């Protein structure tokens, strides 16, 4: 299958599973920030969705799909003879569709079972796309071009956080977490002496909202 097709199929499976098993499955939506100084504004964003099997006990497996997007720091090359003049600018945008599976260990940390510690080791499969916009300055002439590259990264990640239930008569809850990812964007970033993107073991923070259309019985 081509890039991004696996993610589309997985998304359809997630939606169908939620519709058929609403009493057993919680859907969730999330947003987060990955911290990385190779990127503009020192990081890139992610949006997530997925389902959690709301089983009894402390293991609550999840399937998750995330969309990452951000821009690398602008890469400017200056003229050798006159260092005050630019000879080339490269603007690189990165995006990735990433799906994950995790056993999601959830342990109560208070007597009323309103707060839980969440430990989520993840297996990640990311389909990555990089788009370079190149501007060449040749005297008074400006030449513009664009190049697109794609690749796949398989990796492991880890989320650690605290889940708080919103009210007793529903399953709704919010997860506040920090995470570590090691998605390898270098597979699609064009390597030059000026560009060295370190994307291993990125740290970040995330907010996730779990919800169900059914109340507790």
PDB file of C-alpha atoms in Angstrom:
ATOM      1  CA  UNK A   1       0.000   0.000   0.000  1.00  0.00           C
ATOM      2  CA  UNK A   2       1.185   3.585  -0.713  1.00  0.00           C
ATOM      3  CA  UNK A   3       2.093   6.157   1.889  1.00  0.00           C
ATOM      4  CA  UNK A   4      -0.864   7.444   3.949  1.00  0.00           C
ATOM      5  CA  UNK A   5      -3.203   4.625   2.766  1.00  0.00           C
ATOM      6  CA  UNK A   6      -2.563   2.536   5.885  1.00  0.00           C
ATOM      7  CA  UNK A   7      -3.484   5.500   8.076  1.00  0.00           C
ATOM      8  CA  UNK A   8      -6.736   6.075   6.164  1.00  0.00           C
ATOM      9  CA  UNK A   9      -7.722   2.420   6.578  1.00  0.00           C
ATOM     10  CA  UNK A  10      -6.880   2.532  10.290  1.00  0.00           C
ATOM     11  CA  UNK A  11      -9.010   5.656  10.774  1.00  0.00           C
ATOM     12  CA  UNK A  12     -12.030   3.926   9.203  1.00  0.00           C
ATOM     13  CA  UNK A  13     -11.512   0.916  11.499  1.00  0.00           C
ATOM     14  CA  UNK A  14     -11.382   3.208  14.562  1.00  0.00           C
ATOM     15  CA  UNK A  15     -14.638   4.962  13.625  1.00  0.00           C
ATOM     16  CA  UNK A  16     -16.473   1.691  12.899  1.00  0.00           C
ATOM     17  CA  UNK A  17     -15.248   0.117  16.133  1.00  0.00           C
ATOM     18  CA  UNK A  18     -16.494   3.059  18.178  1.00  0.00           C
ATOM     19  CA  UNK A  19     -19.921   3.060  16.506  1.00  0.00           C
ATOM     20  CA  UNK A  20     -20.472  -0.680  17.005  1.00  0.00           C
ATOM     21  CA  UNK A  21     -19.059  -0.968  20.555  1.00  0.00           C
ATOM     22  CA  UNK A  22     -19.889   2.387  22.139  1.00  0.00           C
ATOM     23  CA  UNK A  23     -20.557   0.788  25.517  1.00  0.00           C
ATOM     24  CA  UNK A  24     -17.062  -0.760  25.689  1.00  0.00           C
ATOM     25  CA  UNK A  25     -14.940   1.774  23.842  1.00  0.00           C
ATOM     26  CA  UNK A  26     -13.977   5.343  24.711  1.00  0.00           C
ATOM     27  CA  UNK A  27     -13.002   7.714  21.928  1.00  0.00           C
ATOM     28  CA  UNK A  28     -10.422  10.406  22.557  1.00  0.00           C
ATOM     29  CA  UNK A  29      -9.079  13.628  21.077  1.00  0.00           C
ATOM     30  CA  UNK A  30      -5.776  15.237  21.967  1.00  0.00           C
ATOM     31  CA  UNK A  31      -3.274  17.963  21.145  1.00  0.00           C
ATOM     32  CA  UNK A  32       0.365  18.345  22.054  1.00  0.00           C
ATOM     33  CA  UNK A  33       3.662  20.099  21.469  1.00  0.00           C
ATOM     34  CA  UNK A  34       6.951  18.341  20.651  1.00  0.00           C
ATOM     35  CA  UNK A  35      10.046  20.250  21.750  1.00  0.00           C
ATOM     36  CA  UNK A  36      12.902  20.301  19.220  1.00  0.00           C
ATOM     37  CA  UNK A  37      15.293  23.184  18.511  1.00  0.00           C
ATOM     38  CA  UNK A  38      15.759  22.097  14.874  1.00  0.00           C
ATOM     39  CA  UNK A  39      12.215  23.335  14.216  1.00  0.00           C
ATOM     40  CA  UNK A  40      10.841  26.840  13.878  1.00  0.00           C
ATOM     41  CA  UNK A  41       9.524  28.087  17.252  1.00  0.00           C
ATOM     42  CA  UNK A  42      11.552  25.250  18.854  1.00  0.00           C
ATOM     43  CA  UNK A  43       9.055  22.491  18.181  1.00  0.00           C
ATOM     44  CA  UNK A  44       6.182  21.047  16.208  1.00  0.00           C
ATOM     45  CA  UNK A  45       2.547  20.288  16.964  1.00  0.00           C
ATOM     46  CA  UNK A  46       0.502  17.104  16.990  1.00  0.00           C
ATOM     47  CA  UNK A  47      -3.213  16.336  16.942  1.00  0.00           C
ATOM     48  CA  UNK A  48      -4.464  12.893  17.937  1.00  0.00           C
ATOM     49  CA  UNK A  49      -7.554  10.717  17.916  1.00  0.00           C
ATOM     50  CA  UNK A  50      -8.250   7.084  18.668  1.00  0.00           C
ATOM     51  CA  UNK A  51     -10.085   4.594  20.845  1.00  0.00           C
ATOM     52  CA  UNK A  52      -9.499   2.981  24.202  1.00  0.00           C
ATOM     53  CA  UNK A  53     -10.980  -0.383  25.189  1.00  0.00           C
ATOM     54  CA  UNK A  54     -12.470   0.384  28.587  1.00  0.00           C
ATOM     55  CA  UNK A  55     -11.775  -3.017  30.150  1.00  0.00           C
ATOM     56  CA  UNK A  56     -11.960  -3.892  33.822  1.00  0.00           C
ATOM     57  CA  UNK A  57      -8.624  -3.857  35.594  1.00  0.00           C
ATOM     58  CA  UNK A  58      -5.528  -1.763  35.062  1.00  0.00           C
ATOM     59  CA  UNK A  59      -4.811  -2.565  31.377  1.00  0.00           C
ATOM     60  CA  UNK A  60      -6.813  -0.424  28.928  1.00  0.00           C
ATOM     61  CA  UNK A  61      -5.367  -0.945  25.421  1.00  0.00           C
ATOM     62  CA  UNK A  62      -5.491   1.869  22.890  1.00  0.00           C
ATOM     63  CA  UNK A  63      -5.161   2.475  19.177  1.00  0.00           C
ATOM     64  CA  UNK A  64      -4.139   6.021  18.326  1.00  0.00           C
ATOM     65  CA  UNK A  65      -3.627   8.102  15.213  1.00  0.00           C
ATOM     66  CA  UNK A  66      -1.634  11.333  15.331  1.00  0.00           C
ATOM     67  CA  UNK A  67      -0.898  14.054  12.800  1.00  0.00           C
ATOM     68  CA  UNK A  68       2.406  15.917  13.248  1.00  0.00           C
ATOM     69  CA  UNK A  69       3.181  19.174  11.477  1.00  0.00           C
ATOM     70  CA  UNK A  70       5.877  21.822  11.699  1.00  0.00           C
ATOM     71  CA  UNK A  71       8.604  23.728   9.866  1.00  0.00           C
ATOM     72  CA  UNK A  72      12.360  23.460  10.192  1.00  0.00           C
ATOM     73  CA  UNK A  73      14.447  26.504  10.973  1.00  0.00           C
ATOM     74  CA  UNK A  74      15.009  28.438   7.748  1.00  0.00           C
ATOM     75  CA  UNK A  75      18.235  27.416   5.998  1.00  0.00           C
ATOM     76  CA  UNK A  76      20.014  30.364   4.319  1.00  0.00           C
ATOM     77  CA  UNK A  77      23.232  30.129   2.282  1.00  0.00           C
ATOM     78  CA  UNK A  78      25.275  33.300   1.734  1.00  0.00           C
ATOM     79  CA  UNK A  79      27.433  34.329  -1.197  1.00  0.00           C
ATOM     80  CA  UNK A  80      31.104  33.280  -0.894  1.00  0.00           C
ATOM     81  CA  UNK A  81      32.450  36.547  -2.321  1.00  0.00           C
ATOM     82  CA  UNK A  82      30.014  38.869  -0.537  1.00  0.00           C
ATOM     83  CA  UNK A  83      28.800  37.264   2.731  1.00  0.00           C
ATOM     84  CA  UNK A  84      26.142  39.975   3.118  1.00  0.00           C
ATOM     85  CA  UNK A  85      24.236  38.632   0.100  1.00  0.00           C
ATOM     86  CA  UNK A  86      22.027  35.552   0.190  1.00  0.00           C
ATOM     87  CA  UNK A  87      22.547  32.949  -2.521  1.00  0.00           C
ATOM     88  CA  UNK A  88      19.848  30.451  -1.466  1.00  0.00           C
ATOM     89  CA  UNK A  89      16.968  30.018   0.974  1.00  0.00           C
ATOM     90  CA  UNK A  90      15.430  26.654   1.819  1.00  0.00           C
ATOM     91  CA  UNK A  91      12.117  26.433   3.690  1.00  0.00           C
ATOM     92  CA  UNK A  92      11.211  22.880   4.798  1.00  0.00           C
ATOM     93  CA  UNK A  93       7.778  21.831   6.038  1.00  0.00           C
ATOM     94  CA  UNK A  94       7.359  18.430   7.694  1.00  0.00           C
ATOM     95  CA  UNK A  95       4.237  16.416   8.392  1.00  0.00           C
ATOM     96  CA  UNK A  96       3.530  12.839   9.417  1.00  0.00           C
ATOM     97  CA  UNK A  97       0.613  10.497   9.928  1.00  0.00           C
ATOM     98  CA  UNK A  98       1.510   8.254  12.844  1.00  0.00           C
ATOM     99  CA  UNK A  99      -0.447   5.372  14.327  1.00  0.00           C
ATOM    100  CA  UNK A 100       0.335   3.733  17.633  1.00  0.00           C
ATOM    101  CA  UNK A 101      -0.731   0.802  19.754  1.00  0.00           C
ATOM    102  CA  UNK A 102      -0.255   0.686  23.521  1.00  0.00           C
ATOM    103  CA  UNK A 103      -1.372  -1.541  26.416  1.00  0.00           C
ATOM    104  CA  UNK A 104      -1.923   1.623  28.541  1.00  0.00           C
ATOM    105  CA  UNK A 105      -1.383   0.717  32.182  1.00  0.00           C
ATOM    106  CA  UNK A 106      -3.781   2.722  34.374  1.00  0.00           C
ATOM    107  CA  UNK A 107      -3.391   2.617  38.182  1.00  0.00           C
ATOM    108  CA  UNK A 108      -5.617   4.405  40.713  1.00  0.00           C
ATOM    109  CA  UNK A 109      -3.772   6.849  42.988  1.00  0.00           C
ATOM    110  CA  UNK A 110      -6.632   7.922  45.275  1.00  0.00           C
ATOM    111  CA  UNK A 111      -9.258   6.157  47.389  1.00  0.00           C
ATOM    112  CA  UNK A 112     -12.243   7.411  45.363  1.00  0.00           C
ATOM    113  CA  UNK A 113     -10.733   6.296  42.022  1.00  0.00           C
ATOM    114  CA  UNK A 114     -10.958   9.757  40.493  1.00  0.00           C
ATOM    115  CA  UNK A 115      -7.241  10.058  39.696  1.00  0.00           C
ATOM    116  CA  UNK A 116      -5.118   7.533  37.847  1.00  0.00           C
ATOM    117  CA  UNK A 117      -1.472   7.237  36.868  1.00  0.00           C
ATOM    118  CA  UNK A 118      -1.182   6.379  33.157  1.00  0.00           C
ATOM    119  CA  UNK A 119       1.880   4.621  31.709  1.00  0.00           C
ATOM    120  CA  UNK A 120       1.640   4.194  27.927  1.00  0.00           C
ATOM    121  CA  UNK A 121       4.524   2.472  26.100  1.00  0.00           C
ATOM    122  CA  UNK A 122       3.848   2.821  22.364  1.00  0.00           C
ATOM    123  CA  UNK A 123       4.818   1.216  19.105  1.00  0.00           C
ATOM    124  CA  UNK A 124       4.735   3.893  16.385  1.00  0.00           C
ATOM    125  CA  UNK A 125       4.460   3.640  12.614  1.00  0.00           C
ATOM    126  CA  UNK A 126       4.826   7.025  10.900  1.00  0.00           C
ATOM    127  CA  UNK A 127       4.382   7.977   7.253  1.00  0.00           C
ATOM    128  CA  UNK A 128       6.429  11.146   6.782  1.00  0.00           C
ATOM    129  CA  UNK A 129       6.349  13.854   4.132  1.00  0.00           C
ATOM    130  CA  UNK A 130       8.842  16.703   3.668  1.00  0.00           C
ATOM    131  CA  UNK A 131       8.325  19.649   1.319  1.00  0.00           C
ATOM    132  CA  UNK A 132      11.268  21.901   0.406  1.00  0.00           C
ATOM    133  CA  UNK A 133      10.652  25.343  -1.080  1.00  0.00           C
ATOM    134  CA  UNK A 134      13.946  26.517  -2.567  1.00  0.00           C
ATOM    135  CA  UNK A 135      14.697  30.117  -3.621  1.00  0.00           C
ATOM    136  CA  UNK A 136      17.903  30.786  -5.607  1.00  0.00           C
ATOM    137  CA  UNK A 137      19.215  34.363  -5.947  1.00  0.00           C
ATOM    138  CA  UNK A 138      21.228  34.919  -9.121  1.00  0.00           C
ATOM    139  CA  UNK A 139      21.822  38.655  -9.315  1.00  0.00           C
ATOM    140  CA  UNK A 140      18.480  40.277 -10.070  1.00  0.00           C
ATOM    141  CA  UNK A 141      17.012  36.904 -11.035  1.00  0.00           C
ATOM    142  CA  UNK A 142      15.100  34.756  -8.540  1.00  0.00           C
ATOM    143  CA  UNK A 143      14.469  31.052  -9.249  1.00  0.00           C
ATOM    144  CA  UNK A 144      11.877  29.152  -7.198  1.00  0.00           C
ATOM    145  CA  UNK A 145      11.435  25.378  -7.006  1.00  0.00           C
ATOM    146  CA  UNK A 146       9.759  22.757  -4.834  1.00  0.00           C
ATOM    147  CA  UNK A 147      10.722  19.198  -3.899  1.00  0.00           C
ATOM    148  CA  UNK A 148       8.662  16.593  -2.024  1.00  0.00           C
ATOM    149  CA  UNK A 149      10.034  13.473  -0.334  1.00  0.00           C
ATOM    150  CA  UNK A 150       8.312  10.678   1.595  1.00  0.00           C
ATOM    151  CA  UNK A 151       9.449   7.955   3.972  1.00  0.00           C
ATOM    152  CA  UNK A 152       8.451   5.646   6.809  1.00  0.00           C
ATOM    153  CA  UNK A 153       9.708   5.505  10.394  1.00  0.00           C
ATOM    154  CA  UNK A 154       9.075   2.736  12.937  1.00  0.00           C
ATOM    155  CA  UNK A 155       9.850   3.572  16.548  1.00  0.00           C
ATOM    156  CA  UNK A 156       8.903   3.272  20.203  1.00  0.00           C
ATOM    157  CA  UNK A 157       7.609   6.013  22.488  1.00  0.00           C
ATOM    158  CA  UNK A 158       6.416   6.513  26.056  1.00  0.00           C
ATOM    159  CA  UNK A 159       3.691   8.652  27.666  1.00  0.00           C
ATOM    160  CA  UNK A 160       3.513   9.301  31.411  1.00  0.00           C
ATOM    161  CA  UNK A 161       0.661  11.241  32.912  1.00  0.00           C
ATOM    162  CA  UNK A 162      -2.256  11.657  35.277  1.00  0.00           C
ATOM    163  CA  UNK A 163      -5.905  10.997  34.345  1.00  0.00           C
ATOM    164  CA  UNK A 164      -8.696  12.827  36.161  1.00  0.00           C
ATOM    165  CA  UNK A 165     -12.366  11.825  35.887  1.00  0.00           C
ATOM    166  CA  UNK A 166     -14.706  14.732  35.172  1.00  0.00           C
ATOM    167  CA  UNK A 167     -17.810  13.406  36.938  1.00  0.00           C
ATOM    168  CA  UNK A 168     -18.955  10.152  38.510  1.00  0.00           C
ATOM    169  CA  UNK A 169     -21.932   9.374  36.253  1.00  0.00           C
ATOM    170  CA  UNK A 170     -19.921   9.281  33.001  1.00  0.00           C
ATOM    171  CA  UNK A 171     -16.705   7.839  31.581  1.00  0.00           C
ATOM    172  CA  UNK A 172     -15.361  11.248  30.513  1.00  0.00           C
ATOM    173  CA  UNK A 173     -11.852  12.094  31.706  1.00  0.00           C
ATOM    174  CA  UNK A 174      -8.811  14.222  30.868  1.00  0.00           C
ATOM    175  CA  UNK A 175      -5.203  13.023  30.618  1.00  0.00           C
ATOM    176  CA  UNK A 176      -2.314  15.446  31.209  1.00  0.00           C
ATOM    177  CA  UNK A 177       0.921  13.817  30.109  1.00  0.00           C
ATOM    178  CA  UNK A 178       4.515  14.247  29.082  1.00  0.00           C
ATOM    179  CA  UNK A 179       5.905  11.995  26.362  1.00  0.00           C
ATOM    180  CA  UNK A 180       9.028  10.931  24.544  1.00  0.00           C
ATOM    181  CA  UNK A 181       9.019  10.182  20.810  1.00  0.00           C
ATOM    182  CA  UNK A 182      11.816   9.169  18.478  1.00  0.00           C
ATOM    183  CA  UNK A 183      10.201   9.456  15.055  1.00  0.00           C
ATOM    184  CA  UNK A 184      13.063   9.743  12.565  1.00  0.00           C
ATOM    185  CA  UNK A 185      12.342  12.745  10.321  1.00  0.00           C
ATOM    186  CA  UNK A 186      15.923  12.495   9.017  1.00  0.00           C
ATOM    187  CA  UNK A 187      14.682   9.799   6.629  1.00  0.00           C
ATOM    188  CA  UNK A 188      13.074  12.507   4.508  1.00  0.00           C
ATOM    189  CA  UNK A 189      15.095  15.624   5.387  1.00  0.00           C
ATOM    190  CA  UNK A 190      17.577  16.477   2.642  1.00  0.00           C
ATOM    191  CA  UNK A 191      21.001  16.172   4.255  1.00  0.00           C
ATOM    192  CA  UNK A 192      23.414  19.091   3.809  1.00  0.00           C
ATOM    193  CA  UNK A 193      26.208  20.560   5.889  1.00  0.00           C
ATOM    194  CA  UNK A 194      23.800  23.247   7.070  1.00  0.00           C
ATOM    195  CA  UNK A 195      20.992  20.879   8.103  1.00  0.00           C
ATOM    196  CA  UNK A 196      21.413  18.402  10.941  1.00  0.00           C
ATOM    197  CA  UNK A 197      18.020  17.487  12.384  1.00  0.00           C
ATOM    198  CA  UNK A 198      18.164  15.549  15.615  1.00  0.00           C
ATOM    199  CA  UNK A 199      14.706  13.992  16.046  1.00  0.00           C
ATOM    200  CA  UNK A 200      15.569  11.168  18.418  1.00  0.00           C
ATOM    201  CA  UNK A 201      13.979  11.137  21.859  1.00  0.00           C
ATOM    202  CA  UNK A 202      11.946  14.324  21.484  1.00  0.00           C
ATOM    203  CA  UNK A 203      10.171  15.421  24.642  1.00  0.00           C
ATOM    204  CA  UNK A 204       6.754  17.022  24.690  1.00  0.00           C
ATOM    205  CA  UNK A 205       3.508  17.552  26.563  1.00  0.00           C
ATOM    206  CA  UNK A 206      -0.060  16.660  25.651  1.00  0.00           C
ATOM    207  CA  UNK A 207      -3.692  17.048  26.733  1.00  0.00           C
ATOM    208  CA  UNK A 208      -6.146  14.242  25.860  1.00  0.00           C
ATOM    209  CA  UNK A 209      -9.906  14.141  26.389  1.00  0.00           C
ATOM    210  CA  UNK A 210     -11.642  10.741  26.658  1.00  0.00           C
ATOM    211  CA  UNK A 211     -15.390  10.615  26.096  1.00  0.00           C
ATOM    212  CA  UNK A 212     -18.342   8.300  25.565  1.00  0.00           C
ATOM    213  CA  UNK A 213     -21.904   8.899  24.418  1.00  0.00           C
ATOM    214  CA  UNK A 214     -23.197   6.500  27.094  1.00  0.00           C
ATOM    215  CA  UNK A 215     -23.491   7.135  30.812  1.00  0.00           C
ATOM    216  CA  UNK A 216     -22.425   4.646  33.435  1.00  0.00           C
ATOM    217  CA  UNK A 217     -25.131   2.190  34.471  1.00  0.00           C
TER     218      UNK A 217
END
